[in-house]
mmCIF file of C-alpha atoms and ligand atoms in Angstrom:
data_model
loop_
_atom_site.group_PDB
_atom_site.id
_atom_site.type_symbol
_atom_site.label_atom_id
_atom_site.label_comp_id
_atom_site.label_asym_id
_atom_site.label_seq_id
_atom_site.Cartn_x
_atom_site.Cartn_y
_atom_site.Cartn_z
ATOM 1 C CA MET A 52 -15.357 -33.956 -6.221
ATOM 2 C CA LYS A 53 -14.787 -32.869 -2.632
ATOM 3 C CA GLU A 54 -15.363 -29.279 -1.560
ATOM 4 C CA LEU A 55 -12.576 -26.787 -2.263
ATOM 5 C CA SER A 56 -11.227 -24.332 0.319
ATOM 6 C CA ARG A 57 -14.078 -22.311 1.816
ATOM 7 C CA VAL A 58 -11.868 -19.451 2.908
ATOM 8 C CA VAL A 59 -10.150 -19.050 -0.454
ATOM 9 C CA SER A 60 -13.502 -19.397 -2.265
ATOM 10 C CA SER A 61 -14.874 -16.611 -0.059
ATOM 11 C CA ILE A 62 -12.333 -13.965 -1.055
ATOM 12 C CA PRO A 63 -12.412 -11.960 -4.288
ATOM 13 C CA PRO A 64 -9.385 -11.779 -6.593
ATOM 14 C CA SER A 65 -7.333 -8.577 -6.210
ATOM 15 C CA GLU A 66 -9.310 -6.001 -8.171
ATOM 16 C CA THR A 67 -6.360 -3.615 -8.466
ATOM 17 C CA LEU A 68 -4.368 -6.323 -10.202
ATOM 18 C CA ALA A 69 -7.364 -7.455 -12.266
ATOM 19 C CA VAL A 70 -8.081 -3.976 -13.656
ATOM 20 C CA SER A 71 -4.370 -3.407 -14.371
ATOM 21 C CA ASP A 72 -4.288 -6.620 -16.390
ATOM 22 C CA LYS A 73 -7.464 -5.584 -18.215
ATOM 23 C CA ALA A 74 -6.104 -2.113 -19.087
ATOM 24 C CA LYS A 75 -2.834 -3.617 -20.372
ATOM 25 C CA ALA A 76 -4.752 -6.152 -22.481
ATOM 26 C CA LEU A 77 -6.939 -3.415 -24.011
ATOM 27 C CA LYS A 78 -3.840 -1.352 -24.821
ATOM 28 C CA ALA A 79 -2.106 -4.365 -26.374
ATOM 29 C CA ALA A 80 -5.218 -4.947 -28.500
ATOM 30 C CA GLY A 81 -4.806 -1.433 -29.905
ATOM 31 C CA TYR A 82 -7.407 0.495 -27.848
ATOM 32 C CA ASP A 83 -6.586 4.075 -26.860
ATOM 33 C CA VAL A 84 -6.641 3.582 -23.094
ATOM 34 C CA VAL A 85 -5.224 5.864 -20.425
ATOM 35 C CA ALA A 86 -4.263 3.416 -17.686
ATOM 36 C CA LEU A 87 -4.925 4.997 -14.292
ATOM 37 C CA ALA A 88 -5.753 1.661 -12.652
ATOM 38 C CA GLY A 89 -2.931 -0.260 -10.924
ATOM 39 C CA GLY A 90 -0.437 1.636 -8.815
ATOM 40 C CA ASP A 91 2.913 0.924 -10.443
ATOM 41 C CA PRO A 92 5.473 3.750 -10.760
ATOM 42 C CA ASP A 93 6.012 4.804 -14.385
ATOM 43 C CA PHE A 94 9.706 5.471 -13.583
ATOM 44 C CA ASP A 95 12.401 2.946 -14.441
ATOM 45 C CA THR A 96 14.272 1.301 -11.586
ATOM 46 C CA PRO A 97 17.391 3.509 -11.150
ATOM 47 C CA ASP A 98 20.459 2.259 -13.071
ATOM 48 C CA TYR A 99 22.715 1.854 -10.044
ATOM 49 C CA ILE A 100 20.228 -0.660 -8.626
ATOM 50 C CA THR A 101 19.908 -2.739 -11.789
ATOM 51 C CA ALA A 102 23.729 -2.650 -12.115
ATOM 52 C CA ALA A 103 24.051 -4.096 -8.595
ATOM 53 C CA ALA A 104 21.672 -6.923 -9.568
ATOM 54 C CA PHE A 105 23.648 -7.770 -12.728
ATOM 55 C CA GLN A 106 26.846 -7.717 -10.723
ATOM 56 C CA ALA A 107 25.317 -10.025 -8.090
ATOM 57 C CA ILE A 108 24.210 -12.476 -10.785
ATOM 58 C CA GLU A 109 27.717 -12.451 -12.246
ATOM 59 C CA ASN A 110 29.117 -13.045 -8.764
ATOM 60 C CA GLY A 111 26.957 -16.153 -8.451
ATOM 61 C CA ALA A 112 24.070 -14.883 -6.300
ATOM 62 C CA THR A 113 21.761 -17.245 -8.160
ATOM 63 C CA HIS A 114 21.437 -19.877 -5.430
ATOM 64 C CA TYR A 115 19.596 -19.829 -2.103
ATOM 65 C CA PRO A 116 20.699 -16.796 -0.105
ATOM 66 C CA ALA A 117 22.294 -17.115 3.326
ATOM 67 C CA PRO A 118 20.753 -16.471 5.740
ATOM 68 C CA MET A 119 17.488 -17.381 3.989
ATOM 69 C CA LYS A 120 15.551 -14.662 5.794
ATOM 70 C CA GLY A 121 17.821 -12.012 4.278
ATOM 71 C CA ILE A 122 21.510 -11.544 3.477
ATOM 72 C CA THR A 123 23.340 -9.865 6.353
ATOM 73 C CA PRO A 124 24.215 -6.611 4.516
ATOM 74 C CA LEU A 125 20.533 -6.158 3.657
ATOM 75 C CA LEU A 126 19.302 -6.876 7.194
ATOM 76 C CA GLU A 127 21.868 -4.345 8.422
ATOM 77 C CA ALA A 128 20.870 -1.777 5.802
ATOM 78 C CA ILE A 129 17.184 -2.141 6.748
ATOM 79 C CA ALA A 130 17.968 -1.767 10.466
ATOM 80 C CA ALA A 131 20.096 1.324 9.723
ATOM 81 C CA LYS A 132 17.333 2.796 7.544
ATOM 82 C CA MET A 133 14.700 2.235 10.225
ATOM 83 C CA GLN A 134 16.904 3.864 12.860
ATOM 84 C CA ALA A 135 17.801 6.865 10.711
ATOM 85 C CA ASP A 136 14.472 7.523 8.958
ATOM 86 C CA ASN A 137 11.920 6.208 11.426
ATOM 87 C CA GLY A 138 13.555 6.351 14.872
ATOM 88 C CA VAL A 139 12.818 2.625 15.238
ATOM 89 C CA THR A 140 15.450 0.313 16.740
ATOM 90 C CA VAL A 141 15.458 -3.277 15.450
ATOM 91 C CA LYS A 142 18.170 -5.922 15.708
ATOM 92 C CA PRO A 143 19.258 -7.070 12.229
ATOM 93 C CA GLY A 144 19.882 -10.662 13.348
ATOM 94 C CA SER A 145 16.507 -11.311 14.985
ATOM 95 C CA ASP A 146 13.905 -8.653 14.172
ATOM 96 C CA ILE A 147 13.660 -8.517 10.363
ATOM 97 C CA VAL A 148 12.634 -10.886 7.601
ATOM 98 C CA VAL A 149 13.013 -9.979 3.926
ATOM 99 C CA THR A 150 10.030 -11.005 1.819
ATOM 100 C CA PRO A 151 9.056 -11.262 -1.842
ATOM 101 C CA GLY A 152 7.181 -7.915 -1.801
ATOM 102 C CA GLY A 153 5.472 -5.937 0.920
ATOM 103 C CA LYS A 154 2.340 -8.002 0.386
ATOM 104 C CA TRP A 155 3.925 -11.173 1.746
ATOM 105 C CA ALA A 156 5.252 -9.193 4.724
ATOM 106 C CA LEU A 157 1.657 -8.191 5.536
ATOM 107 C CA PHE A 158 0.496 -11.780 5.301
ATOM 108 C CA LEU A 159 3.375 -13.003 7.490
ATOM 109 C CA ALA A 160 2.553 -10.374 10.109
ATOM 110 C CA LEU A 161 -1.091 -11.464 10.265
ATOM 111 C CA SER A 162 -0.217 -15.163 10.192
ATOM 112 C CA ALA A 163 2.279 -14.817 13.044
ATOM 113 C CA ILE A 164 -0.234 -13.233 15.451
ATOM 114 C CA LEU A 165 -3.702 -14.579 14.611
ATOM 115 C CA ASN A 166 -5.706 -17.508 15.947
ATOM 116 C CA PRO A 167 -9.132 -18.507 14.581
ATOM 117 C CA GLY A 168 -11.791 -16.035 15.659
ATOM 118 C CA ASP A 169 -9.378 -13.168 16.377
ATOM 119 C CA GLU A 170 -10.674 -9.878 15.042
ATOM 120 C CA VAL A 171 -8.513 -7.395 13.171
ATOM 121 C CA LEU A 172 -9.567 -3.778 12.767
ATOM 122 C CA TYR A 173 -8.869 -2.080 9.463
ATOM 123 C CA LEU A 174 -9.655 1.456 8.363
ATOM 124 C CA GLU A 175 -12.055 1.821 5.466
ATOM 125 C CA PRO A 176 -11.680 2.836 2.632
ATOM 126 C CA VAL A 177 -9.110 0.055 2.754
ATOM 127 C CA TRP A 178 -6.569 -1.237 0.291
ATOM 128 C CA VAL A 179 -8.160 -4.223 -1.469
ATOM 129 C CA SER A 180 -5.927 -6.928 0.014
ATOM 130 C CA TYR A 181 -6.261 -6.300 3.766
ATOM 131 C CA PRO A 182 -9.637 -7.973 4.483
ATOM 132 C CA PRO A 183 -8.884 -11.056 2.321
ATOM 133 C CA MET A 184 -5.451 -11.432 3.935
ATOM 134 C CA ILE A 185 -6.968 -11.245 7.428
ATOM 135 C CA ALA A 186 -9.443 -13.973 6.465
ATOM 136 C CA LEU A 187 -6.738 -16.134 4.849
ATOM 137 C CA ALA A 188 -4.664 -15.863 8.031
ATOM 138 C CA GLY A 189 -7.649 -17.192 10.030
ATOM 139 C CA GLY A 190 -8.888 -13.887 11.455
ATOM 140 C CA THR A 191 -12.101 -11.917 11.175
ATOM 141 C CA PRO A 192 -11.836 -8.557 9.397
ATOM 142 C CA VAL A 193 -13.673 -5.674 11.131
ATOM 143 C CA ALA A 194 -14.089 -2.347 9.336
ATOM 144 C CA VAL A 195 -13.725 1.026 11.023
ATOM 145 C CA THR A 196 -15.402 3.305 8.520
ATOM 146 C CA LEU A 197 -13.837 6.722 7.915
ATOM 147 C CA SER A 198 -15.714 9.509 6.182
ATOM 148 C CA ALA A 199 -14.709 11.441 3.065
ATOM 149 C CA ASP A 200 -16.680 14.383 4.503
ATOM 150 C CA ASP A 201 -14.228 14.449 7.429
ATOM 151 C CA ASN A 202 -11.167 13.933 5.168
ATOM 152 C CA PHE A 203 -10.976 10.289 6.364
ATOM 153 C CA ARG A 204 -9.858 11.417 9.846
ATOM 154 C CA ILE A 205 -9.096 8.699 12.428
ATOM 155 C CA THR A 206 -10.308 9.225 16.013
ATOM 156 C CA ALA A 207 -9.871 7.125 19.155
ATOM 157 C CA ASP A 208 -13.647 6.912 19.632
ATOM 158 C CA GLN A 209 -14.167 5.412 16.161
ATOM 159 C CA LEU A 210 -11.574 2.754 16.950
ATOM 160 C CA ARG A 211 -12.915 2.069 20.460
ATOM 161 C CA ALA A 212 -16.414 1.583 19.078
ATOM 162 C CA LYS A 213 -15.223 -1.499 17.164
ATOM 163 C CA VAL A 214 -13.013 -3.080 19.827
ATOM 164 C CA THR A 215 -14.339 -6.305 21.381
ATOM 165 C CA PRO A 216 -12.659 -8.840 23.694
ATOM 166 C CA ARG A 217 -11.646 -10.707 20.518
ATOM 167 C CA THR A 218 -9.836 -7.754 18.905
ATOM 168 C CA LYS A 219 -6.196 -8.670 18.360
ATOM 169 C CA ALA A 220 -4.749 -6.067 16.044
ATOM 170 C CA LEU A 221 -5.225 -2.866 14.083
ATOM 171 C CA MET A 222 -3.904 -2.346 10.553
ATOM 172 C CA VAL A 223 -2.849 1.148 9.508
ATOM 173 C CA ASN A 224 -1.441 2.424 6.242
ATOM 174 C CA SER A 225 0.144 5.852 5.893
ATOM 175 C CA PRO A 226 0.540 7.419 3.359
ATOM 176 C CA ASN A 227 -2.707 5.730 2.441
ATOM 177 C CA ASN A 228 -3.860 3.733 -0.534
ATOM 178 C CA PRO A 229 -6.515 4.678 -1.736
ATOM 179 C CA THR A 230 -7.289 7.954 0.139
ATOM 180 C CA GLY A 231 -3.901 9.706 -0.079
ATOM 181 C CA ARG A 232 -4.169 10.662 3.602
ATOM 182 C CA VAL A 233 -1.101 10.846 5.850
ATOM 183 C CA ILE A 234 -1.541 10.090 9.554
ATOM 184 C CA THR A 235 -1.152 13.193 11.753
ATOM 185 C CA GLN A 236 0.389 13.282 15.220
ATOM 186 C CA GLU A 237 -3.128 13.526 16.684
ATOM 187 C CA GLU A 238 -4.258 10.442 14.786
ATOM 188 C CA LEU A 239 -1.133 8.541 15.798
ATOM 189 C CA ASP A 240 -1.814 9.485 19.440
ATOM 190 C CA ALA A 241 -5.335 8.058 19.049
ATOM 191 C CA ILE A 242 -4.028 4.798 17.549
ATOM 192 C CA VAL A 243 -1.415 4.439 20.297
ATOM 193 C CA ALA A 244 -3.924 5.197 23.068
ATOM 194 C CA VAL A 245 -6.365 2.526 21.847
ATOM 195 C CA ALA A 246 -3.608 -0.039 21.202
ATOM 196 C CA LEU A 247 -2.242 0.402 24.732
ATOM 197 C CA GLU A 248 -5.699 0.479 26.376
ATOM 198 C CA HIS A 249 -6.794 -2.757 24.708
ATOM 199 C CA ASP A 250 -3.445 -4.567 24.355
ATOM 200 C CA LEU A 251 -3.595 -4.609 20.531
ATOM 201 C CA TYR A 252 -0.875 -5.296 18.007
ATOM 202 C CA VAL A 253 -0.449 -2.614 15.361
ATOM 203 C CA ILE A 254 0.447 -3.565 11.806
ATOM 204 C CA SER A 255 1.888 -0.475 10.180
ATOM 205 C CA ASP A 256 2.135 -0.584 6.391
ATOM 206 C CA GLU A 257 4.667 2.095 5.422
ATOM 207 C CA ILE A 258 5.173 1.101 1.777
ATOM 208 C CA TYR A 259 4.424 4.665 0.541
ATOM 209 C CA GLU A 260 6.683 6.298 3.141
ATOM 210 C CA THR A 261 8.783 8.224 0.628
ATOM 211 C CA VAL A 262 5.794 9.513 -1.358
ATOM 212 C CA ILE A 263 4.737 12.291 0.999
ATOM 213 C CA PHE A 264 3.933 15.871 0.006
ATOM 214 C CA ASP A 265 4.323 19.473 1.149
ATOM 215 C CA GLY A 266 7.119 18.677 3.610
ATOM 216 C CA ARG A 267 4.940 16.446 5.809
ATOM 217 C CA LYS A 268 6.742 14.047 8.122
ATOM 218 C CA HIS A 269 6.069 10.322 8.032
ATOM 219 C CA LEU A 270 5.305 8.943 11.496
ATOM 220 C CA SER A 271 6.061 5.336 12.474
ATOM 221 C CA PRO A 272 3.969 3.857 15.316
ATOM 222 C CA ALA A 273 6.901 1.616 16.367
ATOM 223 C CA ALA A 274 8.888 4.718 17.331
ATOM 224 C CA VAL A 275 6.399 5.715 20.051
ATOM 225 C CA ALA A 276 7.232 4.749 23.654
ATOM 226 C CA GLY A 277 5.578 1.447 24.579
ATOM 227 C CA MET A 278 4.780 0.547 20.971
ATOM 228 C CA ALA A 279 7.930 -1.272 19.783
ATOM 229 C CA GLU A 280 6.857 -4.529 21.457
ATOM 230 C CA ARG A 281 3.423 -4.484 19.812
ATOM 231 C CA THR A 282 4.124 -3.004 16.350
ATOM 232 C CA LEU A 283 4.951 -4.832 13.141
ATOM 233 C CA THR A 284 6.304 -2.554 10.424
ATOM 234 C CA ILE A 285 5.957 -3.383 6.742
ATOM 235 C CA ASN A 286 7.971 -1.647 4.087
ATOM 236 C CA GLY A 287 9.660 -2.374 0.773
ATOM 237 C CA LEU A 288 11.123 -0.973 -2.400
ATOM 238 C CA SER A 289 8.187 -1.395 -4.817
ATOM 239 C CA LYS A 290 7.042 2.200 -4.541
ATOM 240 C CA SER A 291 10.066 4.042 -3.134
ATOM 241 C CA HIS A 292 12.498 2.847 -5.817
ATOM 242 C CA ALA A 293 10.081 1.899 -8.634
ATOM 243 C CA MET A 294 10.802 -1.805 -8.078
ATOM 244 C CA THR A 295 7.364 -3.474 -8.164
ATOM 245 C CA GLY A 296 8.591 -6.312 -10.390
ATOM 246 C CA TRP A 297 11.590 -7.149 -8.210
ATOM 247 C CA ARG A 298 9.351 -8.353 -5.364
ATOM 248 C CA LEU A 299 11.249 -7.019 -2.387
ATOM 249 C CA GLY A 300 9.752 -6.058 0.947
ATOM 250 C CA TRP A 301 10.327 -6.673 4.622
ATOM 251 C CA LEU A 302 8.671 -7.154 7.961
ATOM 252 C CA ALA A 303 10.301 -5.846 11.147
ATOM 253 C CA GLY A 304 9.136 -6.074 14.732
ATOM 254 C CA PRO A 305 9.499 -7.657 18.148
ATOM 255 C CA THR A 306 11.789 -10.709 18.320
ATOM 256 C CA PRO A 307 9.180 -13.332 19.456
ATOM 257 C CA ILE A 308 6.802 -12.427 16.614
ATOM 258 C CA MET A 309 9.611 -12.257 14.079
ATOM 259 C CA LYS A 310 10.725 -15.727 15.124
ATOM 260 C CA LEU A 311 7.322 -17.072 14.020
ATOM 261 C CA ALA A 312 7.277 -14.927 10.873
ATOM 262 C CA THR A 313 10.722 -16.308 9.943
ATOM 263 C CA GLN A 314 9.528 -19.879 10.531
ATOM 264 C CA MET A 315 6.523 -19.308 8.322
ATOM 265 C CA ASN A 316 8.662 -17.701 5.618
ATOM 266 C CA SER A 317 11.019 -20.681 5.641
ATOM 267 C CA GLN A 318 8.149 -23.182 5.301
ATOM 268 C CA THR A 319 6.412 -21.301 2.477
ATOM 269 C CA VAL A 320 8.365 -19.054 0.091
ATOM 270 C CA SER A 321 11.811 -19.939 1.577
ATOM 271 C CA SER A 322 13.218 -16.503 0.775
ATOM 272 C CA ALA A 323 13.128 -13.467 -1.468
ATOM 273 C CA ALA A 324 15.315 -13.717 -4.601
ATOM 274 C CA ASN A 325 19.039 -13.649 -3.806
ATOM 275 C CA PHE A 326 20.214 -11.128 -6.432
ATOM 276 C CA THR A 327 17.198 -8.902 -5.696
ATOM 277 C CA MET A 328 18.465 -8.660 -2.126
ATOM 278 C CA HIS A 329 21.848 -7.446 -3.409
ATOM 279 C CA ALA A 330 20.048 -4.845 -5.509
ATOM 280 C CA ALA A 331 18.108 -3.818 -2.393
ATOM 281 C CA VAL A 332 21.337 -3.160 -0.484
ATOM 282 C CA ALA A 333 22.376 -0.800 -3.290
ATOM 283 C CA ALA A 334 18.947 0.876 -3.220
ATOM 284 C CA LEU A 335 18.985 1.483 0.527
ATOM 285 C CA LYS A 336 22.583 2.693 0.564
ATOM 286 C CA GLY A 337 22.136 4.839 -2.556
ATOM 287 C CA PRO A 338 21.417 8.563 -2.744
ATOM 288 C CA LYS A 339 18.185 9.772 -1.106
ATOM 289 C CA GLU A 340 17.883 12.151 -4.044
ATOM 290 C CA VAL A 341 16.442 9.287 -6.121
ATOM 291 C CA THR A 342 13.319 8.902 -3.982
ATOM 292 C CA ARG A 343 13.047 12.671 -3.438
ATOM 293 C CA ALA A 344 13.032 13.309 -7.189
ATOM 294 C CA MET A 345 10.225 10.779 -7.756
ATOM 295 C CA CYS A 346 8.241 12.292 -4.894
ATOM 296 C CA ALA A 347 8.670 15.808 -6.333
ATOM 297 C CA GLU A 348 7.333 14.567 -9.656
ATOM 298 C CA TYR A 349 4.284 12.917 -8.018
ATOM 299 C CA GLN A 350 3.642 16.162 -6.148
ATOM 300 C CA GLN A 351 3.682 18.155 -9.404
ATOM 301 C CA ARG A 352 1.206 15.707 -10.905
ATOM 302 C CA ARG A 353 -1.039 16.034 -7.856
ATOM 303 C CA ASP A 354 -0.809 19.828 -8.133
ATOM 304 C CA PHE A 355 -2.037 19.552 -11.712
ATOM 305 C CA MET A 356 -4.650 16.822 -11.276
ATOM 306 C CA VAL A 357 -6.581 17.844 -8.161
ATOM 307 C CA PRO A 358 -7.605 21.336 -9.379
ATOM 308 C CA ALA A 359 -8.093 20.033 -12.938
ATOM 309 C CA LEU A 360 -10.537 17.346 -11.736
ATOM 310 C CA ASN A 361 -12.376 19.748 -9.446
ATOM 311 C CA ALA A 362 -12.782 22.168 -12.382
ATOM 312 C CA ILE A 363 -14.858 19.524 -14.214
ATOM 313 C CA PRO A 364 -18.549 19.896 -13.308
ATOM 314 C CA GLY A 365 -19.821 16.789 -11.514
ATOM 315 C CA VAL A 366 -16.380 15.695 -10.257
ATOM 316 C CA GLU A 367 -15.157 16.215 -6.689
ATOM 317 C CA CYS A 368 -11.626 15.313 -5.641
ATOM 318 C CA LEU A 369 -10.064 15.831 -2.217
ATOM 319 C CA ASP A 370 -6.478 17.009 -2.076
ATOM 320 C CA ILE A 371 -3.994 14.273 -1.180
ATOM 321 C CA GLU A 372 -1.075 14.365 1.236
ATOM 322 C CA GLY A 373 0.912 11.354 0.023
ATOM 323 C CA ALA A 374 0.938 8.073 -1.947
ATOM 324 C CA PHE A 375 0.024 8.225 -5.614
ATOM 325 C CA TYR A 376 -3.723 7.807 -5.799
ATOM 326 C CA LEU A 377 -6.625 10.221 -6.236
ATOM 327 C CA PHE A 378 -10.042 9.140 -5.004
ATOM 328 C CA PRO A 379 -12.565 11.370 -6.787
ATOM 329 C CA ARG A 380 -16.338 11.018 -6.511
ATOM 330 C CA PHE A 381 -19.171 11.901 -8.844
ATOM 331 C CA PRO A 382 -21.927 13.316 -6.612
ATOM 332 C CA ASN A 383 -24.480 13.807 -9.404
ATOM 333 C CA SER A 384 -24.140 10.327 -10.848
ATOM 334 C CA ARG A 385 -26.592 7.543 -10.079
ATOM 335 C CA ARG A 386 -24.071 4.881 -11.040
ATOM 336 C CA ASN A 387 -22.398 2.689 -8.462
ATOM 337 C CA SER A 388 -18.604 2.627 -8.517
ATOM 338 C CA ALA A 389 -18.359 -0.455 -10.752
ATOM 339 C CA GLU A 390 -20.690 1.243 -13.249
ATOM 340 C CA LEU A 391 -18.699 4.471 -12.942
ATOM 341 C CA ALA A 392 -15.457 2.655 -13.794
ATOM 342 C CA GLU A 393 -17.211 0.879 -16.661
ATOM 343 C CA ALA A 394 -18.566 4.192 -18.017
ATOM 344 C CA LEU A 395 -15.123 5.810 -17.711
ATOM 345 C CA ILE A 396 -13.486 3.092 -19.773
ATOM 346 C CA GLU A 397 -16.288 2.948 -22.356
ATOM 347 C CA LYS A 398 -16.886 6.658 -22.844
ATOM 348 C CA ALA A 399 -13.476 8.156 -22.080
ATOM 349 C CA GLY A 400 -10.997 5.280 -22.430
ATOM 350 C CA ILE A 401 -9.839 5.826 -18.840
ATOM 351 C CA ALA A 402 -9.033 2.710 -16.809
ATOM 352 C CA SER A 403 -9.633 3.209 -13.068
ATOM 353 C CA VAL A 404 -10.364 1.072 -10.015
ATOM 354 C CA PRO A 405 -13.991 1.133 -8.770
ATOM 355 C CA GLY A 406 -14.123 2.654 -5.279
ATOM 356 C CA GLY A 407 -16.257 -0.254 -4.041
ATOM 357 C CA ALA A 408 -13.145 -2.455 -4.252
ATOM 358 C CA PHE A 409 -11.892 -0.501 -1.217
ATOM 359 C CA GLY A 410 -14.970 -1.287 0.881
ATOM 360 C CA LYS A 411 -18.528 0.021 1.155
ATOM 361 C CA SER A 412 -17.373 3.541 1.999
ATOM 362 C CA GLY A 413 -15.535 3.639 -1.331
ATOM 363 C CA GLU A 414 -18.859 3.537 -3.194
ATOM 364 C CA GLY A 415 -19.405 6.574 -5.393
ATOM 365 C CA HIS A 416 -15.641 6.956 -5.840
ATOM 366 C CA VAL A 417 -13.137 5.682 -8.374
ATOM 367 C CA ARG A 418 -9.385 5.527 -7.869
ATOM 368 C CA PHE A 419 -6.973 7.088 -10.347
ATOM 369 C CA THR A 420 -3.238 6.566 -9.989
ATOM 370 C CA ILE A 421 -0.858 9.450 -10.650
ATOM 371 C CA ALA A 422 2.087 7.072 -10.978
ATOM 372 C CA THR A 423 1.466 7.843 -14.627
ATOM 373 C CA ALA A 424 3.278 10.208 -17.010
ATOM 374 C CA MET A 425 2.018 13.815 -17.011
ATOM 375 C CA LYS A 426 1.052 13.634 -20.703
ATOM 376 C CA ASP A 427 -1.301 10.740 -19.912
ATOM 377 C CA LEU A 428 -2.785 12.601 -16.962
ATOM 378 C CA GLU A 429 -3.418 15.630 -19.193
ATOM 379 C CA LYS A 430 -5.066 13.369 -21.746
ATOM 380 C CA ALA A 431 -7.250 11.792 -19.031
ATOM 381 C CA VAL A 432 -8.460 15.199 -17.817
ATOM 382 C CA GLU A 433 -9.234 16.287 -21.375
ATOM 383 C CA LYS A 434 -11.181 13.097 -22.080
ATOM 384 C CA LEU A 435 -13.041 13.183 -18.774
ATOM 385 C CA ALA A 436 -14.053 16.845 -19.232
ATOM 386 C CA LYS A 437 -15.744 15.907 -22.527
ATOM 387 C CA VAL A 438 -17.884 13.113 -21.110
ATOM 388 C CA ALA A 439 -18.365 14.009 -17.413
ATOM 389 C CA HIS A 440 -21.962 15.147 -18.048
ATOM 390 C CA GLU A 441 -22.811 11.624 -19.322
ATOM 391 C CA ILE A 442 -21.199 9.897 -16.340
HETATM 392 N N1 LIG B 608 0.547 -2.094 0.870
HETATM 393 C C1 LIG B 608 -0.156 -1.273 0.088
HETATM 394 C C2 LIG B 608 -1.065 -0.274 0.728
HETATM 395 C C3 LIG B 608 -0.047 -1.350 -1.306
HETATM 396 O O1 LIG B 608 -0.742 -0.525 -2.075
HETATM 397 C C4 LIG B 608 0.779 -2.334 -1.865
HETATM 398 C C5 LIG B 608 0.759 -2.516 -3.348
HETATM 399 N N2 LIG B 608 1.891 -2.263 -3.958
HETATM 400 C C6 LIG B 608 1.514 -3.157 -0.993
HETATM 401 C C7 LIG B 608 1.362 -3.019 0.366
HETATM 402 C C8 LIG B 608 2.438 -4.257 -1.434
HETATM 403 O O2 LIG B 608 3.341 -3.933 -2.402
HETATM 404 P P1 LIG B 608 4.375 -4.990 -2.984
HETATM 405 O O3 LIG B 608 3.950 -6.354 -2.623
HETATM 406 O O4 LIG B 608 4.362 -4.736 -4.451
HETATM 407 O O5 LIG B 608 5.698 -4.614 -2.359
HETATM 408 N N1 LIG B 609 -0.762 -1.772 -4.672
HETATM 409 C C1 LIG B 609 -0.998 -1.366 -6.026
HETATM 410 C C2 LIG B 609 -2.441 -0.935 -6.208
HETATM 411 O O1 LIG B 609 -3.182 -0.845 -5.275
HETATM 412 C C3 LIG B 609 -0.580 -2.438 -7.001
HETATM 413 C C4 LIG B 609 -1.512 -3.592 -7.169
HETATM 414 C C5 LIG B 609 -1.640 -4.449 -5.951
HETATM 415 O O2 LIG B 609 -0.632 -4.937 -5.446
HETATM 416 O O3 LIG B 609 -2.766 -4.522 -5.489
HETATM 417 O O4 LIG B 609 -2.825 -0.648 -7.290
#
């Protein structure tokens, strides 16, 4: 048989999805597992959103949508949201494409700008799918390693050190998966300075925008002067409205890039699901209280979990500023992160993601999600406290 795709053979499967599947299978087989692996909100999608989807189905929104890149009320609702929440101006008719999930929006963004050999900077620890997506889109992933000892701070010098004549773009994600960091004004200034100095595109993944703690403000790179023409913004409803299974995200950015992204969308997935788009209009036009209430709950869980983990000898956990992941480390353990995750499931029945899945700098860490009911988080702490000395 002839050789299969080299690029696809070279990438790993998504470990976050793999461990989620594994935890669900163990639970279904009757094991007492606390699933802190995949990041999927434990809340139900709010009723007014599901009602809008049922209504749309009854109204016949079960065919191809028109326009394919997004129904007009949704494109308008996204543009209005970006103006109001992010201070970013985009034209609904030409600057947005609705995608089946934020993940496809990321892949479209990379595909629309990359040529073979182009390098893309990403910040490590990095969400599992960025480097494989860069490679699949024909680029070369280049890590900028951030340090847990410096609270994963981003500086202009760290970015500059990795820029070469082939650097095309920089990917940023705030609030961050897996570190829980939120980009500060100083860090945004650094990103903007380097992007302008070296004529880079910025891919800003804002999927956790609404999960942000202690009154912090989410900053969008596209809102900064001089950045709109070089920034591609990714967002979606998976996390903000507990809609992971609906597969609804979007990409927004400068018209010439969006033209290519729209072409690629039309030649691959065609569109997001029609009735899901109607549900998305309801979500975006609905009360902000819905996302605020979920955020308040995540914050309470963080307030419980971070001190509770740090009170366990041998466990160190930085505070988090947003998103719904904790990234603890086990400084006394000799195990690598895969062995740590294995030991946690075997000895404590806790499913986690090995930190190594987020790049070399994730070694020594595991990721726990707090998009999990409080009673399960309490159970996890109790179980971990009993076995931490063996880990
Ligand atoms: N970006 C980040 C950082 C994520 O963690 C995820 C996972 N949900 C996504 C994008 C994509 O989410 P989805 O495709 O479910 O909208
Ligand atoms: N983004 C979530 C996570 O990191 C869901 C799984 C995935 O899409 O990778 O766990």
